[in-house]
């Protein structure tokens, strides 16, 4: 069926507008003021690039290792309290990387909390966790749950009789995993690694607190020196370019929603572990949970209590809380409104045009926030100075990067609106508008709400765009946490961090597990 | 029996999942070179029995031996990879990421491949033309052949086939069944076929073991099972007999279809297979034809007596029976069992 003209026009307008930051950045890059080769020589491009790529590879490898190991253990082995262990190992996902980094920096800096506590044992200084190692650890601990969620649900859908077949053909357990399990998980493995990879290259909060020089950190540093400088343009374009490649490859490995199994899948028989192995496995889980959950939460609690006992009051963090909630509310409402016509277009009018819209929307996903923020800054300064450093600009910038989440939520529920429902309705004499109100909307509003909720949470936790674009005097919890932590004001940072987690942890957990295991 | 050497011996095997007992006191003997059918309704524990023999799961108690070596008991458990047992799964369980050639050579050593074992198996199973295809590109029948080839390739002691033909359409199933049996016979491979299909079990196997509620209730040649079932359940599972209630006094039992001789007295079930009832059209006959279903090679006629009880007879296709015809009957053979109640 052909999409109605107004729908096409509206959507085209929205998407062109939303793609502006990319176009603008590329245009600026094309008009690079200096000779490019000269630039490449004079600035430390290679180091920053390699730093980013090394971190990218390292975090993907360790996240894959942890995520896959946990998935296999929980799905294929009999482990006591496996449901609880699964939840606890997924939970770190709710901790934003900058909060995680803050806890590790404050606890394991050379004279940090760790030294404080153990000074009575004669420890006066440790070498400290920061730089590459620090970023690696922190990003791994808070991204492996993505791998775990995606791969464990894929593993659950894998027909385990294939594994029995391999073993009856004389293959040992370890080789069985490498020869018939992992190859069949190829798609989820690639998909989740690249998801983690996108997270890593776009991350600003953790690497900046860990003082590790990646592209995002460089963009911010150069920006504070000179907004319009060549390095800012160059690195932002490079970052967008890398992100586009990654998300393009990732889409190639898009998981087929129904990993169909032939025949009647038998209830998976979980393998039993010997007593010794059970202890080993539980020790492994304990270690993972210790580092990804217990340490961050304890450190945060410590700073919170210390802060309150020193007289830190809610008043100091209140403006950030209000700012976050306001920005998140406004963004999620607009996201829902803008997503609706796109969702209808994509799922109701399956056509070349609809496909194109879907691709474009997905492209927005995974755009590094800091680069979008920089581009928005340029656009507002050069083209529309009226909205420079206004709340409007900030919201538009949020909408650009979070629109895919709103569309994704709507799309999932839209898939149940069959075209025949619409036809049946019009056959019964209802107009298109009446049909939309009576049939389509009631079926999709829950999905749209779920999408909007996700946008709400993401906006509340967003850091780099907020740092770049916020109006003077406006603050959010994320900004408060990051700037206090940068100045080692950990008790202040912990206060906001605690409130942020208290508000966002549970809904983030529910929505993420739902989205990633579908 | 002509077969020598016991390959598989299962004794008093029990297995439960949570509170549900799947196998209780399961016994099975499998002789070298024979094809043994395990026949049972769904849920009777057939597949579980195979999985225990293959070593994918461990029984709760009891003993499984292979060539007089214990492979599973309270103390011993040989893992599946060391059992030398081939398995053909109901859903084939082919490796979706490997082509036919790689699937079949999966269980082969480098040496075996160099010695041409792969080509041999490909040829044997008529798969040369498909060797570079992936499982999802094959039809059900071809997938089945690959599954069998993969299981046969390493030359296992015994091949276990789990409902091997149920996922195929009837015609394909029959064709493939002949092919598989031919292959098993030619290679002198010992096999256990688990099935719920009586025709399959009776036509293919040397020995049929009828499984009910996790127990083998009769294990014998197909003829023996069919002609002399030890219980009503066995009779039901290999045929479609008429069951009549009766009470035997002095070796004679009276039923609605006549008086028969019985070996013992008391409450009895009299089982009469449909083909043992011969019909003659007779306008004064004491029975009334209710319905006739024509199958080509034969036909099944339902008829009722004056009391309205309905029975079934099977006859050759050359006489036409129509509802309302009156008939007389003659019964050539009956079997009696002590009544269950």
Tab-separated table of C-alpha atoms in Angstrom, chain A residues 239-470:
chain	number	residue	atom	x	y	z
A	239	UNK	CA	34.458	9.531	15.300
A	240	UNK	CA	31.199	9.776	13.362
A	241	UNK	CA	32.813	7.917	10.521
A	242	UNK	CA	34.018	5.070	12.751
A	243	UNK	CA	30.644	4.830	14.461
A	244	UNK	CA	28.840	4.687	11.120
A	245	UNK	CA	31.056	1.842	9.970
A	246	UNK	CA	30.519	-0.081	13.180
A	247	UNK	CA	26.763	0.315	13.156
A	248	UNK	CA	26.681	-0.580	9.474
A	249	UNK	CA	28.543	-3.825	10.123
A	250	UNK	CA	26.437	-4.477	13.176
A	251	UNK	CA	23.243	-4.198	11.184
A	252	UNK	CA	24.611	-6.778	8.769
A	253	UNK	CA	24.576	-9.205	11.655
A	254	UNK	CA	21.094	-8.172	12.816
A	255	UNK	CA	19.649	-11.045	14.757
A	256	UNK	CA	16.821	-12.823	13.083
A	257	UNK	CA	14.034	-12.433	15.586
A	258	UNK	CA	13.009	-16.068	15.471
A	259	UNK	CA	16.010	-18.346	15.713
A	260	UNK	CA	13.896	-21.222	14.460
A	261	UNK	CA	14.652	-24.661	15.736
A	262	UNK	CA	13.494	-27.659	13.776
A	263	UNK	CA	11.537	-30.403	15.461
A	264	UNK	CA	10.283	-30.345	19.009
A	265	UNK	CA	12.965	-28.785	21.171
A	266	UNK	CA	13.488	-30.911	24.237
A	267	UNK	CA	13.710	-29.326	27.599
A	268	UNK	CA	17.398	-28.514	27.929
A	269	UNK	CA	19.065	-30.950	30.273
A	270	UNK	CA	21.557	-28.917	32.264
A	271	UNK	CA	24.873	-30.600	32.867
A	272	UNK	CA	25.804	-31.354	36.450
A	273	UNK	CA	28.999	-29.961	37.926
A	274	UNK	CA	31.283	-31.808	40.267
A	275	UNK	CA	31.572	-30.376	43.758
A	276	UNK	CA	34.976	-28.896	43.004
A	277	UNK	CA	33.813	-27.279	39.788
A	278	UNK	CA	30.719	-25.911	41.479
A	279	UNK	CA	32.914	-24.144	44.022
A	280	UNK	CA	35.095	-22.768	41.218
A	281	UNK	CA	32.097	-21.504	39.283
A	282	UNK	CA	30.556	-19.869	42.335
A	283	UNK	CA	33.889	-18.236	43.135
A	284	UNK	CA	33.985	-16.853	39.590
A	285	UNK	CA	30.497	-15.396	39.945
A	286	UNK	CA	31.379	-13.963	43.327
A	287	UNK	CA	34.404	-12.245	41.825
A	288	UNK	CA	32.445	-10.756	38.933
A	289	UNK	CA	29.709	-9.516	41.252
A	290	UNK	CA	32.283	-8.158	43.694
A	291	UNK	CA	33.956	-5.995	41.075
A	292	UNK	CA	30.971	-4.955	39.024
A	293	UNK	CA	28.425	-4.434	41.770
A	294	UNK	CA	29.636	-4.692	45.325
A	295	UNK	CA	32.664	-2.403	45.012
A	296	UNK	CA	30.904	0.370	43.069
A	297	UNK	CA	27.874	0.373	45.353
A	298	UNK	CA	29.940	0.211	48.555
A	299	UNK	CA	32.272	2.990	47.440
A	300	UNK	CA	29.329	5.138	46.466
A	301	UNK	CA	27.613	4.444	49.795
A	302	UNK	CA	30.794	5.292	51.650
A	303	UNK	CA	31.086	8.701	49.966
A	304	UNK	CA	27.392	9.343	50.419
A	305	UNK	CA	27.472	8.671	54.142
A	306	UNK	CA	30.680	10.600	54.588
A	307	UNK	CA	29.182	13.502	52.653
A	308	UNK	CA	25.996	13.574	54.677
A	309	UNK	CA	27.878	13.390	57.952
A	310	UNK	CA	29.961	16.352	56.756
A	311	UNK	CA	26.782	18.277	56.153
A	312	UNK	CA	26.129	17.794	52.440
A	313	UNK	CA	22.508	18.631	51.873
A	314	UNK	CA	19.988	17.781	49.202
A	315	UNK	CA	19.918	21.465	48.251
A	316	UNK	CA	23.297	21.207	46.559
A	317	UNK	CA	22.125	18.535	44.160
A	318	UNK	CA	18.531	19.590	43.773
A	319	UNK	CA	19.001	21.748	40.682
A	320	UNK	CA	20.650	18.824	38.900
A	321	UNK	CA	17.816	16.497	39.817
A	322	UNK	CA	15.220	18.969	38.590
A	323	UNK	CA	17.223	19.619	35.431
A	324	UNK	CA	17.532	15.932	34.596
A	325	UNK	CA	13.874	15.217	35.207
A	326	UNK	CA	12.741	18.225	33.181
A	327	UNK	CA	14.976	17.447	30.230
A	328	UNK	CA	14.041	13.773	30.319
A	329	UNK	CA	10.311	14.451	30.485
A	330	UNK	CA	10.294	16.947	27.632
A	331	UNK	CA	12.542	14.770	25.463
A	332	UNK	CA	10.532	11.615	25.974
A	333	UNK	CA	7.227	13.302	25.177
A	334	UNK	CA	8.590	14.796	21.955
A	335	UNK	CA	10.301	11.543	21.075
A	336	UNK	CA	6.991	9.733	21.305
A	337	UNK	CA	5.234	12.295	19.137
A	338	UNK	CA	7.951	12.310	16.477
A	339	UNK	CA	8.339	8.537	16.532
A	340	UNK	CA	4.670	7.829	15.836
A	341	UNK	CA	4.556	8.816	12.133
A	342	UNK	CA	7.904	7.109	11.543
A	343	UNK	CA	6.758	3.908	13.189
A	344	UNK	CA	3.591	3.888	11.103
A	345	UNK	CA	5.571	4.562	7.966
A	346	UNK	CA	8.113	1.824	8.621
A	347	UNK	CA	5.823	-0.948	9.713
A	348	UNK	CA	2.559	-0.176	7.940
A	349	UNK	CA	3.781	0.772	4.505
A	350	UNK	CA	6.483	-1.753	3.774
A	351	UNK	CA	8.108	-0.240	0.721
A	352	UNK	CA	11.479	0.943	-0.482
A	353	UNK	CA	10.681	4.240	1.169
A	354	UNK	CA	9.783	2.613	4.473
A	355	UNK	CA	12.987	0.571	4.400
A	356	UNK	CA	15.004	3.682	3.728
A	357	UNK	CA	13.422	5.396	6.708
A	358	UNK	CA	14.214	2.431	8.886
A	359	UNK	CA	17.848	2.473	7.801
A	360	UNK	CA	18.177	6.189	8.369
A	361	UNK	CA	16.629	5.938	11.822
A	362	UNK	CA	18.979	3.128	12.724
A	363	UNK	CA	21.908	5.222	11.529
A	364	UNK	CA	21.108	7.791	14.178
A	365	UNK	CA	21.494	5.068	16.737
A	366	UNK	CA	25.081	4.750	17.791
A	367	UNK	CA	26.106	8.224	16.715
A	368	UNK	CA	28.649	9.387	19.274
A	369	UNK	CA	26.840	11.900	21.448
A	370	UNK	CA	29.851	14.131	21.768
A	371	UNK	CA	30.158	14.508	17.990
A	372	UNK	CA	26.461	15.245	17.604
A	373	UNK	CA	26.779	17.770	20.393
A	374	UNK	CA	29.730	19.484	18.696
A	375	UNK	CA	27.908	19.590	15.389
A	376	UNK	CA	24.827	21.070	17.057
A	377	UNK	CA	27.033	23.685	18.654
A	378	UNK	CA	28.448	24.653	15.251
A	379	UNK	CA	25.027	24.724	13.632
A	380	UNK	CA	23.545	26.907	16.326
A	381	UNK	CA	26.493	29.279	16.351
A	382	UNK	CA	26.791	29.623	12.585
A	383	UNK	CA	23.277	29.133	11.246
A	384	UNK	CA	20.657	29.651	13.947
A	385	UNK	CA	22.264	31.715	16.717
A	386	UNK	CA	18.774	32.383	18.124
A	387	UNK	CA	18.753	28.975	19.740
A	388	UNK	CA	22.437	28.860	20.655
A	389	UNK	CA	22.825	27.557	24.191
A	390	UNK	CA	19.119	27.188	24.719
A	391	UNK	CA	17.043	24.414	26.199
A	392	UNK	CA	15.514	23.870	22.739
A	393	UNK	CA	18.874	22.991	21.200
A	394	UNK	CA	19.634	20.588	24.014
A	395	UNK	CA	16.301	18.803	23.542
A	396	UNK	CA	16.719	18.578	19.752
A	397	UNK	CA	20.156	17.142	20.249
A	398	UNK	CA	18.787	14.522	22.665
A	399	UNK	CA	15.991	13.679	20.252
A	400	UNK	CA	18.462	13.064	17.430
A	401	UNK	CA	20.370	10.396	19.309
A	402	UNK	CA	17.478	8.853	21.220
A	403	UNK	CA	14.838	8.772	18.478
A	404	UNK	CA	15.793	5.204	17.451
A	405	UNK	CA	14.911	4.003	20.960
A	406	UNK	CA	11.439	5.517	20.699
A	407	UNK	CA	10.955	4.137	17.189
A	408	UNK	CA	12.194	0.699	18.245
A	409	UNK	CA	9.656	0.529	21.073
A	410	UNK	CA	6.794	1.489	18.777
A	411	UNK	CA	7.947	-0.760	15.997
A	412	UNK	CA	7.945	-3.862	18.169
A	413	UNK	CA	4.285	-3.356	19.032
A	414	UNK	CA	3.405	-2.161	15.536
A	415	UNK	CA	4.387	-5.522	14.158
A	416	UNK	CA	1.204	-6.945	15.646
A	417	UNK	CA	-0.946	-4.481	13.696
A	418	UNK	CA	-1.576	-6.497	10.583
A	419	UNK	CA	-2.463	-4.703	7.396
A	420	UNK	CA	-5.606	-6.843	7.277
A	421	UNK	CA	-6.874	-5.143	10.460
A	422	UNK	CA	-6.666	-1.799	8.707
A	423	UNK	CA	-8.341	-3.218	5.635
A	424	UNK	CA	-11.043	-4.856	7.734
A	425	UNK	CA	-11.685	-1.533	9.429
A	426	UNK	CA	-11.938	0.409	6.191
A	427	UNK	CA	-14.123	-2.407	4.821
A	428	UNK	CA	-16.468	-1.705	7.717
A	429	UNK	CA	-16.701	1.873	6.589
A	430	UNK	CA	-14.222	3.660	8.835
A	431	UNK	CA	-12.023	6.419	7.505
A	432	UNK	CA	-8.243	6.308	7.788
A	433	UNK	CA	-8.262	8.650	10.744
A	434	UNK	CA	-10.991	6.707	12.541
A	435	UNK	CA	-9.084	3.508	11.868
A	436	UNK	CA	-5.939	4.999	13.339
A	437	UNK	CA	-7.742	6.091	16.476
A	438	UNK	CA	-9.758	2.890	16.910
A	439	UNK	CA	-7.317	0.224	15.775
A	440	UNK	CA	-3.743	1.301	15.293
A	441	UNK	CA	-3.169	3.595	18.225
A	442	UNK	CA	-4.624	1.342	20.930
A	443	UNK	CA	-2.351	-1.419	19.689
A	444	UNK	CA	0.842	0.589	19.539
A	445	UNK	CA	0.628	3.085	22.380
A	446	UNK	CA	2.073	0.645	24.908
A	447	UNK	CA	5.109	0.074	22.727
A	448	UNK	CA	5.498	3.792	22.193
A	449	UNK	CA	5.269	4.343	25.938
A	450	UNK	CA	7.955	1.723	26.546
A	451	UNK	CA	10.113	3.461	23.943
A	452	UNK	CA	9.463	6.823	25.563
A	453	UNK	CA	10.400	5.399	28.950
A	454	UNK	CA	13.710	4.259	27.520
A	455	UNK	CA	14.291	7.723	26.063
A	456	UNK	CA	13.477	9.207	29.465
A	457	UNK	CA	16.102	7.064	31.181
A	458	UNK	CA	18.743	7.636	28.515
A	459	UNK	CA	18.234	11.395	28.567
A	460	UNK	CA	18.490	11.489	32.321
A	461	UNK	CA	21.883	9.771	32.175
A	462	UNK	CA	23.256	11.549	29.103
A	463	UNK	CA	26.547	13.306	29.724
A	464	UNK	CA	28.604	14.692	26.786
A	465	UNK	CA	25.828	16.441	24.877
A	466	UNK	CA	24.549	17.965	28.075
A	467	UNK	CA	28.017	19.246	28.939
A	468	UNK	CA	28.383	20.896	25.546
A	469	UNK	CA	24.916	22.256	24.945
A	470	UNK	CA	23.323	23.076	28.280
